[in-house]
C-alpha atoms as a printed R data frame, in Angstrom:
    type eleno elety resid chain resno       x      y       z
1   ATOM     1    CA   MET     A     1   5.503  4.320  12.996
2   ATOM     2    CA   ALA     A     2   3.136  1.473  14.281
3   ATOM     3    CA   VAL     A     3   0.249  2.346  16.553
4   ATOM     4    CA   ILE     A     4   0.138  0.448  20.060
5   ATOM     5    CA   ASN     A     5  -3.101  1.457  22.065
6   ATOM     6    CA   ARG     A     6  -3.282  0.405  25.824
7   ATOM     7    CA   THR     A     7  -7.063  2.000  25.928
8   ATOM     8    CA   PRO     A     8 -10.027  0.212  26.391
9   ATOM     9    CA   ASP     A     9 -12.019  2.351  24.188
10  ATOM    10    CA   SER     A    10  -9.757  2.867  21.042
11  ATOM    11    CA   PHE     A    11 -11.927  4.021  17.955
12  ATOM    12    CA   PHE     A    12  -9.787  1.295  15.890
13  ATOM    13    CA   ASP     A    13  -9.170 -1.914  17.778
14  ATOM    14    CA   HIS     A    14 -12.064 -1.327  20.599
15  ATOM    15    CA   GLY     A    15  -9.584 -2.349  23.260
16  ATOM    16    CA   THR     A    16  -7.973 -5.384  21.717
17  ATOM    17    CA   THR     A    17  -4.419 -4.343  23.011
18  ATOM    18    CA   TYR     A    18  -5.594 -2.962  26.381
19  ATOM    19    CA   GLU     A    19  -3.949 -5.592  28.322
20  ATOM    20    CA   LEU     A    20  -0.411 -5.437  28.690
21  ATOM    21    CA   GLY     A    21   0.328 -8.846  27.509
22  ATOM    22    CA   ALA     A    22  -1.771 -8.204  24.197
23  ATOM    23    CA   ALA     A    23  -0.074 -4.749  23.889
24  ATOM    24    CA   LEU     A    24   3.527 -6.468  24.059
25  ATOM    25    CA   ALA     A    25   2.389 -8.849  21.552
26  ATOM    26    CA   ALA     A    26   1.249 -6.155  19.473
27  ATOM    27    CA   ALA     A    27   4.560 -4.464  19.636
28  ATOM    28    CA   ASP     A    28   6.319 -7.519  18.839
29  ATOM    29    CA   ARG     A    29   4.320 -8.093  15.614
30  ATOM    30    CA   ALA     A    30   4.658 -4.587  14.538
31  ATOM    31    CA   VAL     A    31   8.613 -4.750  14.852
32  ATOM    32    CA   ALA     A    32   8.612 -8.036  12.999
33  ATOM    33    CA   ASP     A    33   6.373 -6.492  10.278
34  ATOM    34    CA   GLY     A    34   9.070 -3.834   9.768
35  ATOM    35    CA   ALA     A    35   7.954 -0.857  12.084
36  ATOM    36    CA   ASP     A    36  10.935  1.431  12.690
37  ATOM    37    CA   ILE     A    37   8.840  3.325  15.560
38  ATOM    38    CA   LEU     A    38   6.312  2.089  18.074
39  ATOM    39    CA   ASP     A    39   3.771  4.837  19.311
40  ATOM    40    CA   ILE     A    40   2.261  3.979  22.464
41  ATOM    41    CA   GLY     A    41  -0.949  5.369  23.486
42  ATOM    42    CA   GLY     A    42  -2.728  5.372  26.932
43  ATOM    43    CA   VAL     A    43  -5.408  7.783  26.442
44  ATOM    44    CA   ARG     A    44  -8.316  7.752  23.450
45  ATOM    45    CA   ALA     A    45  -7.930 11.091  21.826
46  ATOM    46    CA   GLY     A    46 -11.609 11.452  21.430
47  ATOM    47    CA   PRO     A    47 -14.157 12.278  24.208
48  ATOM    48    CA   GLY     A    48 -14.739  9.656  26.803
49  ATOM    49    CA   GLU     A    49 -14.300  8.365  30.093
50  ATOM    50    CA   HIS     A    50 -11.765 10.793  32.125
51  ATOM    51    CA   VAL     A    51  -8.286  9.289  32.483
52  ATOM    52    CA   SER     A    52  -6.129 10.494  35.210
53  ATOM    53    CA   VAL     A    53  -2.408 11.301  34.996
54  ATOM    54    CA   ALA     A    54  -1.884  8.155  37.383
55  ATOM    55    CA   GLU     A    55  -3.756  5.781  35.116
56  ATOM    56    CA   GLU     A    56  -2.229  6.985  31.941
57  ATOM    57    CA   VAL     A    57   1.136  6.418  33.542
58  ATOM    58    CA   ARG     A    58   0.088  2.958  34.571
59  ATOM    59    CA   ARG     A    59  -0.903  2.290  31.133
60  ATOM    60    CA   VAL     A    60   2.115  3.073  29.234
61  ATOM    61    CA   ALA     A    61   5.229  3.258  31.594
62  ATOM    62    CA   GLY     A    62   5.376 -0.484  32.117
63  ATOM    63    CA   LEU     A    63   4.755 -1.134  28.563
64  ATOM    64    CA   VAL     A    64   7.570  1.351  27.537
65  ATOM    65    CA   ALA     A    65  10.002 -0.550  29.984
66  ATOM    66    CA   ALA     A    66   8.858 -3.950  28.631
67  ATOM    67    CA   VAL     A    67   9.226 -2.871  24.926
68  ATOM    68    CA   ARG     A    68  12.599 -1.482  25.799
69  ATOM    69    CA   ALA     A    69  14.032 -4.542  27.403
70  ATOM    70    CA   GLN     A    70  12.599 -6.758  24.559
71  ATOM    71    CA   HIS     A    71  13.394 -4.347  21.542
72  ATOM    72    CA   PRO     A    72  16.375 -2.376  22.696
73  ATOM    73    CA   GLY     A    73  16.854 -1.040  19.134
74  ATOM    74    CA   VAL     A    74  13.455  0.107  18.202
75  ATOM    75    CA   VAL     A    75  12.389  3.764  18.604
76  ATOM    76    CA   ILE     A    76   9.764  4.141  21.272
77  ATOM    77    CA   SER     A    77   7.398  7.054  21.013
78  ATOM    78    CA   VAL     A    78   4.431  7.922  23.615
79  ATOM    79    CA   ASP     A    79   1.484  9.665  22.519
80  ATOM    80    CA   THR     A    80   0.694 12.213  25.459
81  ATOM    81    CA   TRP     A    81  -0.056 15.796  25.979
82  ATOM    82    CA   ARG     A    82   0.920 15.661  29.671
83  ATOM    83    CA   ALA     A    83   4.316 16.546  31.115
84  ATOM    84    CA   GLU     A    84   4.033 14.220  34.018
85  ATOM    85    CA   VAL     A    85   3.415 11.166  31.649
86  ATOM    86    CA   GLY     A    86   6.392 12.311  29.599
87  ATOM    87    CA   GLU     A    87   8.776 12.251  32.664
88  ATOM    88    CA   ALA     A    88   7.441  8.705  33.521
89  ATOM    89    CA   VAL     A    89   8.015  7.386  30.226
90  ATOM    90    CA   ALA     A    90  11.298  9.162  29.613
91  ATOM    91    CA   ARG     A    91  12.595  7.243  32.860
92  ATOM    92    CA   ALA     A    92  10.972  3.929  31.313
93  ATOM    93    CA   GLY     A    93  13.018  4.168  28.281
94  ATOM    94    CA   ALA     A    94  10.830  6.371  25.693
95  ATOM    95    CA   ASP     A    95  12.887  8.301  22.979
96  ATOM    96    CA   LEU     A    96   9.955 10.516  21.484
97  ATOM    97    CA   LEU     A    97   7.117 12.280  23.027
98  ATOM    98    CA   ASN     A    98   4.208 12.424  20.391
99  ATOM    99    CA   ASP     A    99   1.971 15.602  21.422
100 ATOM   100    CA   ALA     A   100  -0.905 15.430  19.261
101 ATOM   101    CA   TRP     A   101  -2.547 18.409  21.125
102 ATOM   102    CA   GLY     A   102  -0.515 21.433  19.918
103 ATOM   103    CA   GLY     A   103   1.514 22.176  22.820
104 ATOM   104    CA   ALA     A   104  -1.384 21.921  25.429
105 ATOM   105    CA   ASP     A   105   0.956 21.547  28.174
106 ATOM   106    CA   PRO     A   106   4.023 23.768  27.496
107 ATOM   107    CA   ALA     A   107   6.035 21.820  30.223
108 ATOM   108    CA   LEU     A   108   6.218 18.815  27.884
109 ATOM   109    CA   ALA     A   109   8.791 20.387  25.837
110 ATOM   110    CA   GLN     A   110  11.017 20.907  29.134
111 ATOM   111    CA   VAL     A   111  10.762 17.291  29.719
112 ATOM   112    CA   ALA     A   112  12.050 16.331  26.182
113 ATOM   113    CA   ALA     A   113  14.721 18.851  26.781
114 ATOM   114    CA   ALA     A   114  15.646 17.554  30.210
115 ATOM   115    CA   TYR     A   115  15.958 13.838  29.028
116 ATOM   116    CA   GLY     A   116  16.949 14.282  25.506
117 ATOM   117    CA   LEU     A   117  13.890 12.992  23.776
118 ATOM   118    CA   GLY     A   118  12.719 13.919  20.566
119 ATOM   119    CA   LEU     A   119   9.323 15.968  20.231
120 ATOM   120    CA   VAL     A   120   6.431 15.963  17.774
121 ATOM   121    CA   CYS     A   121   4.966 19.416  17.496
122 ATOM   122    CA   SER     A   122   1.483 19.504  16.009
123 ATOM   123    CA   HIS     A   123  -1.527 21.714  15.086
124 ATOM   124    CA   ALA     A   124  -5.047 21.141  17.046
125 ATOM   125    CA   GLY     A   125  -6.458 24.621  16.189
126 ATOM   126    CA   GLY     A   126  -6.401 25.559  19.574
127 ATOM   127    CA   LEU     A   127  -8.583 22.567  20.844
128 ATOM   128    CA   ALA     A   128  -8.423 21.405  24.382
129 ATOM   129    CA   PRO     A   129  -7.329 17.759  24.549
130 ATOM   130    CA   ARG     A   130  -9.955 15.121  23.980
131 ATOM   131    CA   THR     A   131 -12.269 17.789  22.522
132 ATOM   132    CA   ARG     A   132 -13.680 17.717  18.884
133 ATOM   133    CA   PRO     A   133 -14.013 20.872  16.533
134 ATOM   134    CA   HIS     A   134 -17.085 22.770  16.163
135 ATOM   135    CA   ARG     A   135 -17.008 24.318  12.343
136 ATOM   136    CA   PRO     A   136 -13.405 24.886  12.147
137 ATOM   137    CA   ALA     A   137 -12.473 27.844   9.773
138 ATOM   138    CA   TYR     A   138  -9.133 29.251   8.565
139 ATOM   139    CA   ALA     A   139  -8.280 31.869   6.073
140 ATOM   140    CA   ASP     A   140  -5.722 29.412   4.787
141 ATOM   141    CA   VAL     A   141  -5.538 26.070   6.818
142 ATOM   142    CA   VAL     A   142  -2.020 25.148   5.333
143 ATOM   143    CA   ALA     A   143  -0.474 28.477   6.446
144 ATOM   144    CA   GLU     A   144  -2.264 28.287   9.621
145 ATOM   145    CA   VAL     A   145  -0.877 24.787  10.359
146 ATOM   146    CA   ARG     A   146   2.695 25.656   8.830
147 ATOM   147    CA   ASP     A   147   3.096 28.752  11.015
148 ATOM   148    CA   HIS     A   148   1.899 27.079  14.206
149 ATOM   149    CA   VAL     A   149   3.917 23.870  14.147
150 ATOM   150    CA   THR     A   150   7.128 26.004  13.112
151 ATOM   151    CA   ALA     A   151   6.586 28.313  16.051
152 ATOM   152    CA   GLU     A   152   6.098 25.300  18.367
153 ATOM   153    CA   ALA     A   153   9.290 23.863  16.835
154 ATOM   154    CA   GLU     A   154  11.096 26.986  17.487
155 ATOM   155    CA   ARG     A   155   9.804 27.257  21.364
156 ATOM   156    CA   ALA     A   156  11.043 23.505  21.742
157 ATOM   157    CA   VAL     A   157  14.555 24.487  20.427
158 ATOM   158    CA   ALA     A   158  14.526 27.416  22.886
159 ATOM   159    CA   ALA     A   159  13.667 25.130  25.634
160 ATOM   160    CA   GLY     A   160  16.430 23.010  24.890
161 ATOM   161    CA   VAL     A   161  15.120 20.298  22.881
162 ATOM   162    CA   ARG     A   162  17.445 18.796  20.379
163 ATOM   163    CA   PRO     A   163  16.954 20.289  16.878
164 ATOM   164    CA   ASP     A   164  17.559 16.875  15.191
165 ATOM   165    CA   GLY     A   165  14.762 15.274  17.263
166 ATOM   166    CA   ILE     A   166  11.822 17.630  16.442
167 ATOM   167    CA   VAL     A   167   9.178 16.308  14.041
168 ATOM   168    CA   ILE     A   168   6.249 18.493  12.857
169 ATOM   169    CA   ASP     A   169   2.849 16.947  12.211
170 ATOM   170    CA   PRO     A   170  -0.268 18.799  10.862
171 ATOM   171    CA   ALA     A   171  -2.484 16.614  12.717
172 ATOM   172    CA   HIS     A   172  -5.247 15.764  10.385
173 ATOM   173    CA   ASP     A   173  -8.863 15.876  11.817
174 ATOM   174    CA   PHE     A   174  -7.737 17.715  15.048
175 ATOM   175    CA   GLY     A   175  -9.535 21.056  15.111
176 ATOM   176    CA   LYS     A   176  -9.964 20.511  11.266
177 ATOM   177    CA   ASN     A   177 -12.825 19.326   8.876
178 ATOM   178    CA   THR     A   178 -12.481 16.820   6.353
179 ATOM   179    CA   TRP     A   179 -11.892 19.428   3.609
180 ATOM   180    CA   GLN     A   180  -9.104 20.935   5.610
181 ATOM   181    CA   SER     A   181  -7.484 17.511   6.226
182 ATOM   182    CA   LEU     A   182  -7.611 16.742   2.458
183 ATOM   183    CA   GLN     A   183  -6.177 20.271   1.700
184 ATOM   184    CA   LEU     A   184  -3.241 19.479   4.182
185 ATOM   185    CA   THR     A   185  -2.748 16.167   2.417
186 ATOM   186    CA   ARG     A   186  -2.365 17.353  -0.955
187 ATOM   187    CA   ARG     A   187  -0.113 20.263   0.185
188 ATOM   188    CA   THR     A   188   2.082 18.391   2.452
189 ATOM   189    CA   ALA     A   189   5.043 19.833   0.500
190 ATOM   190    CA   ASP     A   190   4.332 23.243   1.891
191 ATOM   191    CA   LEU     A   191   5.133 21.682   5.364
192 ATOM   192    CA   VAL     A   192   8.248 19.864   3.916
193 ATOM   193    CA   ALA     A   193   9.430 22.946   2.628
194 ATOM   194    CA   THR     A   194   9.857 24.375   6.192
195 ATOM   195    CA   GLY     A   195  12.858 22.033   6.733
196 ATOM   196    CA   TRP     A   196  11.420 20.045   9.555
197 ATOM   197    CA   PRO     A   197  10.782 16.252   9.011
198 ATOM   198    CA   VAL     A   198   7.034 15.990   8.567
199 ATOM   199    CA   LEU     A   199   4.960 13.167  10.342
200 ATOM   200    CA   VAL     A   200   1.536 12.344   9.199
201 ATOM   201    CA   ALA     A   201  -1.035 10.431  11.028
202 ATOM   202    CA   VAL     A   202  -3.951  9.705   8.576
203 ATOM   203    CA   SER     A   203  -4.635  6.205   9.325
204 ATOM   204    CA   ASN     A   204  -8.169  5.250   9.404
205 ATOM   205    CA   LYS     A   205  -9.334  8.647  10.103
206 ATOM   206    CA   ASP     A   206 -12.585 10.295   9.726
207 ATOM   207    CA   PHE     A   207 -11.662 12.310   6.938
208 ATOM   208    CA   VAL     A   208 -10.597  9.468   5.014
209 ATOM   209    CA   GLY     A   209 -14.143  7.591   6.153
210 ATOM   210    CA   GLU     A   210 -16.182 10.995   5.273
211 ATOM   211    CA   THR     A   211 -14.463 11.086   1.871
212 ATOM   212    CA   LEU     A   212 -15.255  7.669   0.968
213 ATOM   213    CA   ASP     A   213 -18.402  7.285   3.036
214 ATOM   214    CA   LEU     A   214 -17.040  4.129   4.837
215 ATOM   215    CA   PRO     A   215 -16.781  2.984   8.587
216 ATOM   216    CA   VAL     A   216 -13.558  2.803  10.319
217 ATOM   217    CA   GLN     A   217 -12.816 -0.877   9.391
218 ATOM   218    CA   GLU     A   218 -13.340 -0.292   5.835
219 ATOM   219    CA   ARG     A   219 -10.792  2.640   5.297
220 ATOM   220    CA   ALA     A   220  -7.645  0.523   4.431
221 ATOM   221    CA   GLU     A   221  -7.513  1.547   0.670
222 ATOM   222    CA   GLY     A   222  -8.145  4.986   1.398
223 ATOM   223    CA   THR     A   223  -5.576  5.367   4.146
224 ATOM   224    CA   LEU     A   224  -2.957  3.919   1.874
225 ATOM   225    CA   ALA     A   225  -4.000  6.444  -0.857
226 ATOM   226    CA   ALA     A   226  -3.599  9.437   1.534
227 ATOM   227    CA   LEU     A   227  -0.393  7.945   2.635
228 ATOM   228    CA   ALA     A   228   1.076  7.703  -0.831
229 ATOM   229    CA   VAL     A   229   0.276 11.180  -1.845
230 ATOM   230    CA   CYS     A   230   1.752 12.336   1.636
231 ATOM   231    CA   ALA     A   231   5.057 10.370   1.021
232 ATOM   232    CA   TRP     A   232   5.184 11.707  -2.759
233 ATOM   233    CA   GLU     A   233   4.747 15.148  -1.143
234 ATOM   234    CA   GLY     A   234   7.965 14.423   1.090
235 ATOM   235    CA   ALA     A   235   6.596 13.325   4.422
236 ATOM   236    CA   ARG     A   236   8.995 11.472   6.467
237 ATOM   237    CA   LEU     A   237   7.159  9.580   9.162
238 ATOM   238    CA   PHE     A   238   3.776  7.525   8.893
239 ATOM   239    CA   ARG     A   239   1.957  6.500  11.803
240 ATOM   240    CA   VAL     A   240  -0.209  3.614  10.849
241 ATOM   241    CA   HIS     A   241  -2.176  0.577  12.127
242 ATOM   242    CA   ASP     A   242  -1.443 -1.634   9.315
243 ATOM   243    CA   VAL     A   243   2.582 -1.800   9.073
244 ATOM   244    CA   PRO     A   244   2.854 -4.276   5.996
245 ATOM   245    CA   ALA     A   245   0.594 -2.537   3.833
246 ATOM   246    CA   ALA     A   246   1.989  0.749   4.829
247 ATOM   247    CA   ARG     A   247   5.408 -0.395   4.193
248 ATOM   248    CA   ASP     A   248   4.588 -1.886   0.793
249 ATOM   249    CA   ALA     A   249   2.796  1.497  -0.374
250 ATOM   250    CA   LEU     A   250   5.624  3.290   0.807
251 ATOM   251    CA   ALA     A   251   8.038  1.431  -0.908
252 ATOM   252    CA   ALA     A   252   6.258  1.736  -4.241
253 ATOM   253    CA   VAL     A   253   6.163  5.326  -3.845
254 ATOM   254    CA   ALA     A   254   9.895  5.494  -3.047
255 ATOM   255    CA   ALA     A   255  10.514  3.381  -6.334
256 ATOM   256    CA   LEU     A   256   8.497  5.758  -8.535
257 ATOM   257    CA   ARG     A   257  10.028  8.959  -7.130
258 ATOM   258    CA   THR     A   258  13.367  7.448  -7.618
259 ATOM   259    CA   SER     A   259  12.428  6.137 -11.389
260 ATOM   260    CA   GLU     A   260  11.275  9.640 -12.044
261 ATOM   261    CA   GLU     A   261  14.232 11.435 -10.812
262 ATOM   262    CA   VAL     A   262  16.755  9.407 -12.304
263 ATOM   263    CA   ALA     A   263  14.991  9.503 -15.645
264 ATOM   264    CA   ALA     A   264  15.023 13.256 -15.686
265 ATOM   265    CA   LEU     A   265  18.775 13.316 -15.250
266 ATOM   266    CA   ARG     A   266  19.615 10.560 -17.709
267 ATOM   267    CA   PRO     A   267  20.916 11.842 -20.919
268 ATOM   268    CA   ALA     A   268  18.869 10.615 -24.071
269 ATOM   269    CA   GLY     A   269  19.848  7.207 -24.726
270 ATOM   270    CA   GLY     A   270  22.070  6.838 -21.792
271 ATOM   271    CA   ALA     A   271  22.728  3.623 -20.245
272 ATOM   272    CA   GLY     A   272  21.152  2.395 -17.036
273 ATOM   273    CA   SER     A   273  17.826  1.237 -16.048
274 ATOM   274    CA   ALA     A   274  15.137  3.502 -14.044
275 ATOM   275    CA   GLY     A   275  13.864  0.083 -12.489
276 ATOM   276    CA   GLY     A   276  16.918 -0.499 -11.043
277 ATOM   277    CA   ALA     A   277  17.215  2.760  -9.458
278 ATOM   278    CA   GLY     A   278  13.861  2.328  -8.247
279 ATOM   279    CA   SER     A   279  14.445 -0.797  -6.629
280 ATOM   280    CA   ALA     A   280  17.243  0.782  -4.670
281 ATOM   281    CA   GLY     A   281  15.199  3.426  -3.423
282 ATOM   282    CA   ALA     A   282  12.455  0.914  -2.230
283 ATOM   283    CA   ALA     A   283  15.171 -1.082  -0.166
284 ATOM   284    CA   GLY     A   284  15.144  1.879   2.497
285 ATOM   285    CA   SER     A   285  13.054  2.103   5.370
286 ATOM   286    CA   ALA     A   286   9.578  3.496   5.167
287 ATOM   287    CA   GLY     A   287  10.601  6.648   6.349
288 ATOM   288    CA   ALA     A   288  12.575  7.021   3.212
289 ATOM   289    CA   ALA     A   289   9.660  7.023   0.756
290 ATOM   290    CA   GLY     A   290   9.073 10.665   1.163
291 ATOM   291    CA   SER     A   291  12.358 12.318   0.652
292 ATOM   292    CA   GLY     A   292  15.044  9.899   0.329
293 ATOM   293    CA   GLY     A   293  15.978 10.160   3.984
294 ATOM   294    CA   GLY     A   294  15.837  8.085   7.058
295 ATOM   295    CA   GLY     A   295  13.599  8.439  10.093
296 ATOM   296    CA   GLY     A   296  13.440 11.926  11.239
297 ATOM   297    CA   ALA     A   297  12.262 11.056  14.570
298 ATOM   298    CA   ALA     A   298  14.910  8.446  15.257
299 ATOM   299    CA   ALA     A   299  17.610 11.124  14.712
300 ATOM   300    CA   GLY     A   300  16.555 12.562  18.058
301 ATOM   301    CA   THR     A   301  16.771  9.438  19.953
302 ATOM   302    CA   ARG     A   302  18.845  7.480  22.242
303 ATOM   303    CA   GLY     A   303  18.849  4.561  19.674
304 ATOM   304    CA   SER     A   304  20.966  6.897  17.034
305 ATOM   305    CA   GLY     A   305  -3.357 12.332  17.496
306 ATOM   306    CA   ARG     A   306  -6.390 13.276  16.460
307 ATOM   307    CA   PRO     A   307  -9.894 13.283  17.666
308 ATOM   308    CA   ARG     A   308  -9.094  9.456  17.111
309 ATOM   309    CA   THR     A   309  -6.103  7.511  18.040
């Protein structure tokens, strides 16, 4: 899942892809680099200048329509918590609504249901959109996140969202400190065990930067390490800024997992090559790295979030 920001104040690219032409070119590059999903956003997740519904629609709806026309087979996700924006991008050709704010607008699920779109159900610790946490505390952050996202997923199904279009996201850094985001990373398998496909959005985030004491532009290696751990634990979708590097890392995880699993099943002295099995695993899409399956979000599309964004 490649990040395409139509924001003038993105924490990562600082508005490089704000203009429509630049955003469309970034989408073209991401698809050429192997992205299965494009996640288009029109509002910086962190605090900043107010962006009205009309302005958010202006930023994202036209881009969605242009990407749909240019790349009819790609899955288009839109990063928004607002139902009005969800309806506009659904009409423009979006497939998935990526709500990083934990269901702040319950009507968003109704929009997903009405248009047959997929929906990302996340955990933001009860924060209002575009706010930062202050000393977040949980008795067990993984249990809290698991319970919230599964409840949101069940609520979405009750609202009419297709079950095969639902994805859960722990939302690293949203309503969480660095220790809590690290705990969610190392225990991704606890979320995978719910049965819902897990999306992780760890790319260049603050928990990576604080762990390594590095600024935003120097977090590439830490990002890949976090992605690899989440993939090994079974995550299915990976929201990233650097598509080629992420695909390489996830292909390596797929090969390692497949080699280990095949080796465990092979009789002593039996024929066959673990390396060959690993290569077959790596040949799949990036979404296959975590669990041997395809893109979870794509299943809910017509083609079949963070204090920072």
